[in-house]
Short mmCIF file of C-alpha atoms in Angstrom, two decimals:
data_model
loop_
_atom_site.label_atom_id
_atom_site.label_comp_id
_atom_site.label_asym_id
_atom_site.label_seq_id
_atom_site.Cartn_x
_atom_site.Cartn_y
_atom_site.Cartn_z
CA MET A 183 19.39 9.47 9.96
CA PRO A 184 16.82 11.23 7.75
CA CYS A 185 13.37 9.69 7.78
CA GLY A 186 12.51 7.87 4.58
CA SER A 187 16.06 6.79 3.81
CA PRO A 188 17.21 3.19 4.27
CA ALA A 189 19.04 2.73 7.52
CA THR A 190 19.95 0.14 10.09
CA GLY A 191 19.43 1.25 13.66
CA THR A 192 16.98 3.11 15.79
CA GLY A 193 14.30 4.94 13.88
CA CYS A 194 11.56 7.50 14.37
CA MET A 195 9.38 5.30 16.55
CA ASP A 196 9.67 5.95 20.25
CA GLY A 197 11.56 3.45 22.38
CA GLU A 198 8.51 2.52 24.43
CA ASN A 199 6.81 1.00 21.40
CA TYR A 200 9.73 -0.33 19.43
CA LEU A 201 12.42 -2.95 19.92
CA LEU A 202 14.55 -2.05 16.92
CA ILE A 203 17.91 -1.32 18.55
CA VAL A 204 20.20 -2.95 16.01
CA VAL A 205 23.30 -0.86 15.24
CA PHE A 206 25.26 -3.45 13.26
CA PRO A 207 24.48 -5.78 10.35
CA ILE A 208 22.74 -8.99 11.38
CA ARG A 209 24.15 -12.29 10.12
CA GLN A 210 21.52 -14.57 11.56
CA SER A 211 18.70 -16.72 10.27
CA THR A 212 15.48 -15.12 9.13
CA ASN A 213 13.58 -16.14 12.26
CA GLN A 214 16.27 -14.75 14.56
CA THR A 215 16.35 -11.51 12.62
CA VAL A 216 12.58 -11.15 12.89
CA ARG A 217 12.79 -11.55 16.66
CA ARG A 218 15.56 -8.98 16.92
CA SER A 219 13.54 -6.42 14.99
CA MET A 220 10.05 -7.05 16.33
CA PRO A 221 8.04 -3.95 17.24
CA LEU A 222 5.80 -3.83 20.27
CA PHE A 223 2.18 -2.72 20.33
CA SER A 224 1.04 -0.77 23.39
CA THR A 225 -2.13 -1.83 25.17
CA PRO A 226 -4.61 1.03 24.61
CA GLU A 227 -6.11 2.71 27.67
CA ILE A 228 -9.80 1.90 27.39
CA SER A 229 -12.33 1.70 30.20
CA SER A 230 -13.05 -1.89 31.16
CA ASP A 231 -16.79 -1.19 30.75
CA VAL A 232 -16.51 -0.73 26.96
CA ARG A 233 -17.72 -3.71 24.94
CA ILE A 234 -18.16 -4.44 21.24
CA THR A 235 -21.89 -4.90 20.62
CA ARG A 236 -22.41 -5.01 16.85
CA ILE A 237 -20.46 -5.73 13.65
CA THR A 238 -21.69 -5.03 10.11
CA TYR A 239 -20.38 -5.93 6.66
CA VAL A 240 -21.31 -4.68 3.21
CA GLU A 241 -19.74 -4.12 -0.20
CA VAL A 242 -19.53 -0.46 -1.23
CA THR A 243 -18.80 1.13 -4.60
CA GLY A 244 -15.89 3.24 -5.80
CA LYS A 245 -15.82 5.23 -9.04
CA SER A 246 -12.99 6.48 -11.20
CA PRO A 247 -13.20 9.64 -13.31
CA LYS A 248 -11.50 7.76 -16.13
CA MET A 249 -11.59 4.28 -17.62
CA ILE A 250 -8.76 2.16 -16.21
CA GLY A 251 -7.28 -0.01 -18.94
CA LYS A 252 -5.33 -3.24 -19.06
CA ASN A 253 -2.05 -4.12 -17.43
CA ALA A 254 0.28 -6.86 -18.68
CA VAL A 255 -1.94 -9.68 -17.43
CA LYS A 256 -5.44 -8.33 -16.67
CA ASP A 257 -8.05 -6.96 -19.04
CA ASP A 258 -9.63 -3.52 -18.70
CA HIS A 259 -10.28 -2.66 -15.06
CA GLY A 260 -13.16 -0.31 -15.87
CA ASP A 261 -14.32 2.76 -13.96
CA THR A 262 -15.94 1.04 -10.96
CA ASN A 263 -14.65 -1.12 -8.13
CA ARG A 264 -16.02 -2.53 -4.90
CA GLU A 265 -14.67 -2.59 -1.35
CA ARG A 266 -15.82 -4.63 1.65
CA LEU A 267 -16.66 -2.25 4.47
CA VAL A 268 -16.80 -3.36 8.10
CA ARG A 269 -18.23 -1.32 10.98
CA VAL A 270 -17.68 -2.17 14.66
CA PHE A 271 -20.00 -0.61 17.28
CA THR A 272 -19.69 -0.42 21.06
CA ASN A 273 -21.89 0.23 24.08
CA SER A 274 -20.05 3.54 24.51
CA GLY A 275 -21.72 4.95 21.40
CA LEU A 276 -18.44 5.09 19.48
CA GLU A 277 -17.78 3.02 16.38
CA GLY A 278 -14.90 2.27 14.05
CA PHE A 279 -14.87 1.23 10.43
CA GLY A 280 -12.43 -0.24 7.97
CA VAL A 281 -12.08 -2.09 4.69
CA THR A 282 -11.16 -5.75 4.45
CA ARG A 283 -10.41 -8.49 1.94
CA ALA A 284 -12.32 -10.98 4.10
CA THR A 285 -15.64 -12.43 3.00
CA ALA A 286 -18.78 -12.09 5.08
CA ASP A 287 -18.41 -15.71 6.20
CA ALA A 288 -14.86 -15.02 7.36
CA ILE A 289 -16.09 -12.00 9.33
CA GLU A 290 -18.81 -14.14 10.89
CA ALA A 291 -16.16 -16.63 12.01
CA GLU A 292 -14.35 -13.84 13.87
CA THR A 293 -17.41 -12.44 15.65
CA PRO A 294 -17.32 -14.86 18.64
CA ASN A 295 -13.86 -13.48 19.46
CA ALA A 296 -15.02 -9.85 19.22
CA LEU A 297 -18.64 -9.43 20.32
CA GLY A 298 -18.91 -8.68 24.02
CA VAL A 299 -15.16 -8.08 24.21
CA ASN A 300 -13.26 -4.97 25.34
CA PRO A 301 -11.32 -3.64 22.31
CA ALA A 302 -8.13 -3.22 24.34
CA SER A 303 -7.91 -6.97 24.87
CA LEU A 304 -7.72 -7.54 21.12
CA VAL A 305 -4.31 -5.85 20.80
CA ASP A 306 -1.47 -8.30 21.35
CA ALA A 307 1.88 -6.80 22.34
CA VAL A 308 3.77 -8.63 19.58
CA GLN A 309 1.17 -9.52 16.92
CA GLY A 310 -0.97 -6.41 17.14
CA ILE A 311 -4.55 -7.15 16.08
CA THR A 312 -4.88 -10.68 14.75
CA LEU A 313 -8.57 -10.60 13.78
CA ARG A 314 -7.64 -9.81 10.19
CA GLY A 315 -11.17 -9.38 8.89
CA ILE A 316 -12.01 -6.56 11.29
CA GLU A 317 -8.50 -5.33 12.07
CA HIS A 318 -8.76 -1.95 10.38
CA ALA A 319 -12.16 -1.23 11.89
CA LEU A 320 -10.72 -2.04 15.32
CA TRP A 321 -7.78 0.33 14.89
CA ASP A 322 -10.21 3.09 13.94
CA LEU A 323 -12.38 2.28 16.95
CA ILE A 324 -9.45 2.25 19.37
CA GLY A 325 -8.24 5.58 18.00
CA LYS A 326 -11.64 7.14 18.51
CA ILE A 327 -12.01 5.77 22.03
CA THR A 328 -8.55 7.00 23.06
CA GLY A 329 -8.81 10.26 21.12
CA LYS A 330 -5.69 9.52 19.04
CA PRO A 331 -4.98 9.12 15.34
CA VAL A 332 -3.98 5.56 14.53
CA TYR A 333 -0.37 6.48 13.84
CA ALA A 334 -0.08 7.85 17.39
CA LEU A 335 -1.14 4.43 18.72
CA LEU A 336 1.99 2.98 17.10
CA GLY A 337 4.69 5.47 17.98
CA ALA A 338 6.12 8.93 17.50
CA SER A 339 5.66 10.64 14.16
CA CYS A 340 8.83 10.83 12.04
CA ARG A 341 7.65 12.98 9.12
CA ASP A 342 5.13 15.73 8.49
CA THR A 343 4.00 14.71 5.01
CA ILE A 344 3.56 11.39 3.22
CA ASP A 345 4.75 11.17 -0.37
CA ALA A 346 2.24 9.44 -2.64
CA TYR A 347 2.44 8.58 -6.33
CA ASP A 348 -0.20 8.27 -9.02
CA GLY A 349 -0.61 4.56 -9.79
CA GLY A 350 -3.29 4.95 -12.46
CA LEU A 351 -1.41 5.14 -15.78
CA TYR A 352 -2.50 1.86 -17.38
CA PHE A 353 -2.65 0.89 -21.07
CA CYS A 354 -4.98 3.75 -21.91
CA ASP A 355 -3.66 3.75 -25.47
CA LEU A 356 -5.38 0.37 -25.89
CA VAL A 357 -8.63 1.68 -24.38
CA TYR A 358 -8.61 4.52 -26.91
CA PRO A 359 -6.80 3.06 -29.95
CA GLU A 360 -7.85 5.99 -32.09
CA LEU A 361 -5.72 8.22 -29.83
CA GLY A 362 -2.89 5.80 -29.15
CA LEU A 363 0.04 7.32 -27.28
CA ALA A 364 -1.62 10.73 -27.37
CA ARG A 365 -3.94 9.37 -24.67
CA VAL A 366 -0.93 8.33 -22.57
CA GLU A 367 0.42 11.86 -22.87
CA GLN A 368 -2.98 13.31 -21.93
CA GLU A 369 -3.25 11.22 -18.77
CA ALA A 370 0.28 12.16 -17.73
CA VAL A 371 -0.62 15.84 -18.10
CA GLU A 372 -3.79 15.30 -16.06
CA SER A 373 -1.77 13.60 -13.33
CA LEU A 374 0.51 16.62 -13.02
CA ALA A 375 -2.54 18.91 -12.90
CA GLN A 376 -3.84 16.91 -9.95
CA GLY A 377 -0.67 17.72 -8.01
CA HIS A 378 1.27 14.48 -8.41
CA ARG A 379 5.06 14.54 -8.24
CA ALA A 380 5.55 10.84 -9.03
CA ILE A 381 3.83 8.62 -11.59
CA LYS A 382 3.87 4.86 -12.08
CA MET A 383 3.03 3.52 -15.53
CA LYS A 384 2.18 0.00 -16.62
CA ILE A 385 4.34 -1.81 -19.17
CA GLY A 386 4.28 -5.27 -20.72
CA ARG A 387 1.88 -4.76 -23.63
CA GLY A 388 3.61 -7.52 -25.58
CA HIS A 389 2.97 -10.16 -22.94
CA LYS A 390 -0.67 -10.64 -23.89
CA TRP A 391 -2.29 -7.74 -25.75
CA MET A 392 0.03 -6.97 -28.66
CA PRO A 393 2.55 -8.94 -30.74
CA PRO A 394 5.69 -9.16 -28.58
CA GLU A 395 7.97 -6.89 -30.59
CA GLU A 396 5.23 -4.37 -31.30
CA GLY A 397 4.28 -4.34 -27.62
CA PHE A 398 7.90 -3.89 -26.57
CA SER A 399 8.33 -0.94 -28.90
CA ARG A 400 5.09 0.60 -27.64
CA ASP A 401 6.31 0.27 -24.05
CA VAL A 402 9.57 2.03 -24.89
CA ASP A 403 7.82 4.79 -26.83
CA ALA A 404 5.31 5.28 -24.00
CA ILE A 405 8.04 5.58 -21.38
CA ARG A 406 9.96 8.10 -23.45
CA LEU A 407 6.82 10.10 -24.13
CA VAL A 408 5.81 10.23 -20.47
CA ARG A 409 9.29 11.29 -19.40
CA LYS A 410 9.29 14.05 -22.02
CA THR A 411 5.81 15.14 -20.87
CA ILE A 412 6.46 15.25 -17.12
CA GLY A 413 10.01 16.57 -17.29
CA PRO A 414 13.10 15.58 -15.31
CA ASP A 415 11.91 16.52 -11.82
CA ILE A 416 8.97 14.11 -11.56
CA LYS A 417 9.68 10.54 -10.45
CA LEU A 418 8.75 7.91 -13.02
CA MET A 419 8.28 4.24 -12.13
CA VAL A 420 7.39 1.27 -14.32
CA ASP A 421 5.33 -1.79 -13.35
CA GLY A 422 5.53 -4.98 -15.41
CA ASN A 423 2.97 -7.07 -13.49
CA ASN A 424 5.21 -10.10 -14.19
CA GLY A 425 4.75 -9.60 -17.92
CA PHE A 426 8.45 -10.08 -18.69
CA ASP A 427 11.09 -12.71 -18.12
CA GLU A 428 14.43 -11.72 -16.66
CA ALA A 429 16.11 -11.27 -20.06
CA GLY A 430 13.17 -9.18 -21.26
CA ALA A 431 13.39 -6.97 -18.17
CA GLU A 432 17.06 -6.37 -18.89
CA ARG A 433 16.28 -5.51 -22.50
CA LEU A 434 13.57 -3.05 -21.45
CA LEU A 435 15.80 -1.29 -18.92
CA GLU A 436 18.61 -1.10 -21.47
CA ALA A 437 16.26 0.54 -23.95
CA VAL A 438 15.15 3.22 -21.48
CA GLY A 439 18.25 3.44 -19.33
CA ASP A 440 18.55 7.15 -20.11
CA GLN A 441 14.99 7.91 -18.89
CA ASP A 442 15.75 7.99 -15.15
CA ILE A 443 13.41 5.19 -14.11
CA TYR A 444 13.06 5.46 -10.34
CA TRP A 445 11.95 1.87 -9.79
CA ALA A 446 11.06 -1.21 -11.81
CA GLU A 447 8.23 -3.12 -10.17
CA GLU A 448 7.28 -6.78 -10.44
CA MET A 449 9.01 -7.22 -13.79
CA PHE A 450 9.03 -11.03 -13.69
CA PRO A 451 8.07 -13.84 -11.26
CA GLU A 452 10.32 -13.86 -8.22
CA THR A 453 13.14 -16.40 -8.04
CA ILE A 454 16.45 -15.94 -6.27
CA GLU A 455 18.35 -16.93 -9.41
CA ASP A 456 16.60 -14.44 -11.68
CA TYR A 457 16.71 -11.60 -9.18
CA THR A 458 20.43 -12.19 -8.63
CA LYS A 459 20.94 -11.86 -12.39
CA PHE A 460 18.80 -8.73 -12.53
CA ARG A 461 20.64 -7.08 -9.65
CA ALA A 462 23.98 -7.86 -11.32
CA PHE A 463 22.70 -6.37 -14.58
CA LEU A 464 21.69 -3.10 -12.91
CA ASP A 465 25.02 -2.87 -11.07
CA ARG A 466 27.04 -3.72 -14.17
CA ASN A 467 25.31 -1.00 -16.18
CA ASP A 468 25.40 1.54 -13.36
CA LEU A 469 21.61 1.89 -13.44
CA LYS A 470 20.20 3.47 -10.28
CA THR A 471 16.71 2.02 -10.81
CA LEU A 472 15.36 0.42 -7.63
CA ILE A 473 13.83 -3.07 -7.69
CA ALA A 474 10.31 -3.20 -6.20
CA ASP A 475 8.20 -6.28 -5.53
CA GLY A 476 5.86 -8.15 -3.21
CA GLU A 477 2.34 -6.89 -3.92
CA THR A 478 0.81 -10.28 -4.79
CA LEU A 479 1.98 -12.11 -1.67
CA ALA A 480 -0.59 -13.13 0.94
CA GLU A 481 1.99 -12.93 3.72
CA PRO A 482 5.57 -11.66 4.00
CA SER A 483 7.75 -14.73 4.57
CA PRO A 484 8.36 -15.66 0.89
CA LEU A 485 9.97 -12.26 0.43
CA TYR A 486 12.36 -12.54 3.41
CA PRO A 487 15.25 -14.09 1.42
CA PHE A 488 14.99 -11.35 -1.21
CA ILE A 489 15.10 -8.73 1.52
CA GLU A 490 17.98 -10.36 3.38
CA GLN A 491 20.05 -10.78 0.21
CA HIS A 492 19.30 -7.22 -0.96
CA LEU A 493 17.75 -8.50 -4.18
CA ILE A 494 14.91 -6.01 -3.88
CA ASP A 495 15.09 -2.42 -2.70
CA VAL A 496 11.42 -1.58 -2.20
CA VAL A 497 9.04 -3.86 -0.27
CA GLN A 498 5.49 -3.65 -1.59
CA LEU A 499 3.10 -6.06 0.11
CA ASP A 500 -0.52 -4.99 -0.15
CA THR A 501 -1.81 -3.04 2.85
CA LYS A 502 -5.35 -4.36 2.72
CA ARG A 503 -4.20 -7.94 2.17
CA ILE A 504 -1.81 -8.28 5.13
CA GLY A 505 -3.12 -5.49 7.38
CA LEU A 506 -1.60 -2.72 9.46
CA SER A 507 -0.18 -4.96 12.20
CA ALA A 508 1.69 -7.25 9.83
CA TRP A 509 2.97 -4.32 7.79
CA TRP A 510 4.36 -2.57 10.85
CA ARG A 511 6.33 -5.69 11.76
CA LEU A 512 7.44 -6.16 8.13
CA ALA A 513 8.69 -2.57 8.03
CA ALA A 514 10.88 -3.25 11.06
CA PHE A 515 12.33 -6.37 9.43
CA SER A 516 12.94 -4.43 6.22
CA GLN A 517 14.69 -1.64 8.09
CA VAL A 518 17.17 -4.07 9.60
CA HIS A 519 18.21 -4.93 6.05
CA ASP A 520 18.24 -1.35 4.74
CA ARG A 521 15.16 -1.86 2.55
CA LEU A 522 12.51 0.75 1.83
CA CYS A 523 8.73 0.30 2.11
CA ALA A 524 6.11 1.41 -0.42
CA PRO A 525 2.95 -0.60 0.37
CA HIS A 526 0.69 -1.56 -2.51
CA THR A 527 -2.81 -0.08 -2.29
CA TRP A 528 -4.29 -0.38 -5.78
CA GLY A 529 -8.05 -0.96 -5.85
CA SER A 530 -8.61 0.40 -2.34
CA ARG A 531 -8.72 4.08 -1.49
CA PHE A 532 -9.04 3.05 2.15
CA ALA A 533 -5.67 1.29 1.99
CA VAL A 534 -4.14 4.60 0.89
CA TYR A 535 -5.12 6.16 4.20
CA VAL A 536 -3.96 3.18 6.27
CA THR A 537 -0.64 3.37 4.45
CA ALA A 538 -0.38 7.09 5.18
CA HIS A 539 -0.64 6.33 8.90
CA LEU A 540 2.11 3.73 8.53
CA GLY A 541 4.20 6.30 6.72
CA LYS A 542 4.03 8.60 9.72
CA VAL A 543 5.81 6.15 12.01
CA ILE A 544 8.11 3.86 10.00
CA PRO A 545 11.50 5.44 9.26
CA ASN A 546 12.16 3.45 6.08
CA PHE A 547 8.91 4.48 4.41
CA LEU A 548 9.26 5.59 0.79
CA SER A 549 5.84 6.28 -0.75
CA ASP A 550 2.11 5.72 -0.65
CA GLU A 551 0.17 4.80 -3.79
CA ILE A 552 -2.98 6.56 -4.99
CA PRO A 553 -5.44 4.51 -7.05
CA ALA A 554 -8.03 6.08 -9.32
CA TYR A 555 -11.15 4.94 -7.46
CA ASP A 556 -13.03 7.12 -4.96
CA PRO A 557 -15.61 5.49 -2.64
CA ASP A 558 -19.02 6.98 -2.04
CA ALA A 559 -19.54 5.57 1.47
CA TYR A 560 -16.75 7.42 3.31
CA HIS A 561 -14.66 10.57 2.98
CA PRO A 562 -11.09 11.52 4.00
CA THR A 563 -11.93 14.37 6.35
CA GLY A 564 -8.54 14.23 8.05
CA PHE A 565 -6.35 14.31 4.93
CA THR A 566 -5.13 16.96 2.53
CA PHE A 567 -3.15 16.29 -0.67
CA LYS A 568 -0.78 18.90 -2.10
CA ASP A 569 2.42 18.82 -4.14
CA GLY A 570 2.51 15.04 -4.29
CA ALA A 571 2.07 14.39 -0.59
CA TYR A 572 -0.57 13.84 2.07
CA THR A 573 -0.78 15.75 5.32
CA LEU A 574 -2.65 13.98 8.12
CA SER A 575 -4.66 15.73 10.79
CA ASP A 576 -4.81 14.67 14.43
CA MET A 577 -8.38 13.39 14.06
CA PRO A 578 -8.93 10.25 16.16
CA GLY A 579 -8.83 6.95 14.29
CA TRP A 580 -8.12 6.97 10.57
CA GLY A 581 -9.37 10.51 9.99
CA LEU A 582 -12.22 9.20 7.81
CA GLU A 583 -15.96 9.66 8.13
CA ILE A 584 -18.86 7.51 6.96
CA ASP A 585 -21.32 9.32 4.70
CA GLU A 586 -24.41 8.21 6.59
CA GLN A 587 -26.82 9.54 4.01
CA VAL A 588 -25.22 7.44 1.28
CA TYR A 589 -24.77 4.46 3.57
CA GLN A 590 -28.37 4.41 4.74
CA SER A 591 -29.80 4.92 1.27
CA LYS A 592 -27.59 2.41 -0.59
CA TYR A 593 -26.04 -0.06 1.79
CA ALA A 594 -27.82 -0.40 5.15
CA ARG A 595 -30.56 -2.62 3.73
CA ILE A 596 -28.11 -5.09 2.21
CA GLU A 597 -25.52 -5.27 4.99
CA ARG A 598 -24.94 -8.40 7.04
CA HIS A 599 -24.71 -7.87 10.77
CA TRP A 600 -23.97 -9.69 14.01
CA GLU A 601 -24.74 -8.38 17.49
CA ILE A 602 -25.27 -9.22 21.13
#
């Protein structure tokens, strides 16, 4: 079985860490299927003397080299975003850091379960790390203590490089109306120049920002222009951000059916009835476009029926929202049902790197997503990007480094902290 293709059966993770041994289709309830496909997390080998002594939290800034425009439902995103950075320190002198969706108060609520505790005891064999607010900082810490990259804490590597697409082609024609679609073409050219081999573009202008028919026509023209610009060998995906209904999604795919759309993402709100219709439409018209969805969900269970019934092809829950541990288990469940995984990372450069580590060890991984924002507080020392893919080093932890000069000058004085 080639890594990255949908398959049911044993994968690239080593048997010591993984319980996925299914070699036949499962016809059981969701809960039974989850139990059959549950991965195991190894207890890290950490000296019993190591204790967590301090936790800090602060919001840091990311900048984009371009203005990020609207999508179908949200107004201009701008050229700046913020991430919530958590650092976890120990009495060994080593620290880990990560990004979280949790608020400072939520982090504070977790500190009694972490301060004074050995990091190894926070890894459950089945659930992984359940302290969601500091989970990613703990994985980084454990990797640094054990001298392993995070992916090596999960299992054996199953691929050398991690495909990653450009997710930053928003409604730039509406940001620069004097340029119109020429701006869309320009950003597609820039994406290719940056080394991307796959591009995702937003559609759904007629949902909110333009008259419906005018917006529909603009979407179709934009798709055709981007395909012409990037050529036939670059993957092109579309993302509707629920800006269509099911009939509108069919109409859009009919209009661009000759443009080789690799996947159609979040075209309309998820219901079994509508997704059954949409799947039948694609099959009836012999369209090979994959159905992708799941980024807005806070946890995986609402998507289980869509996965089990093969109503979606690409599972996309957000990496920062559900965390590494939950995503690793979700990937196993998805593999049982021959579904691919392309975690959502938009708005968090850190989530890109977490997702890359996942991509190293889950056999049904499809692609990472690269947002436009770059943080100033940390740098990806252990990553290189070339020809549309990341290569990870064997640096311990995430392979990221805090820029202490920036951190101390901008963020140290405003951080919240808890310690023993």
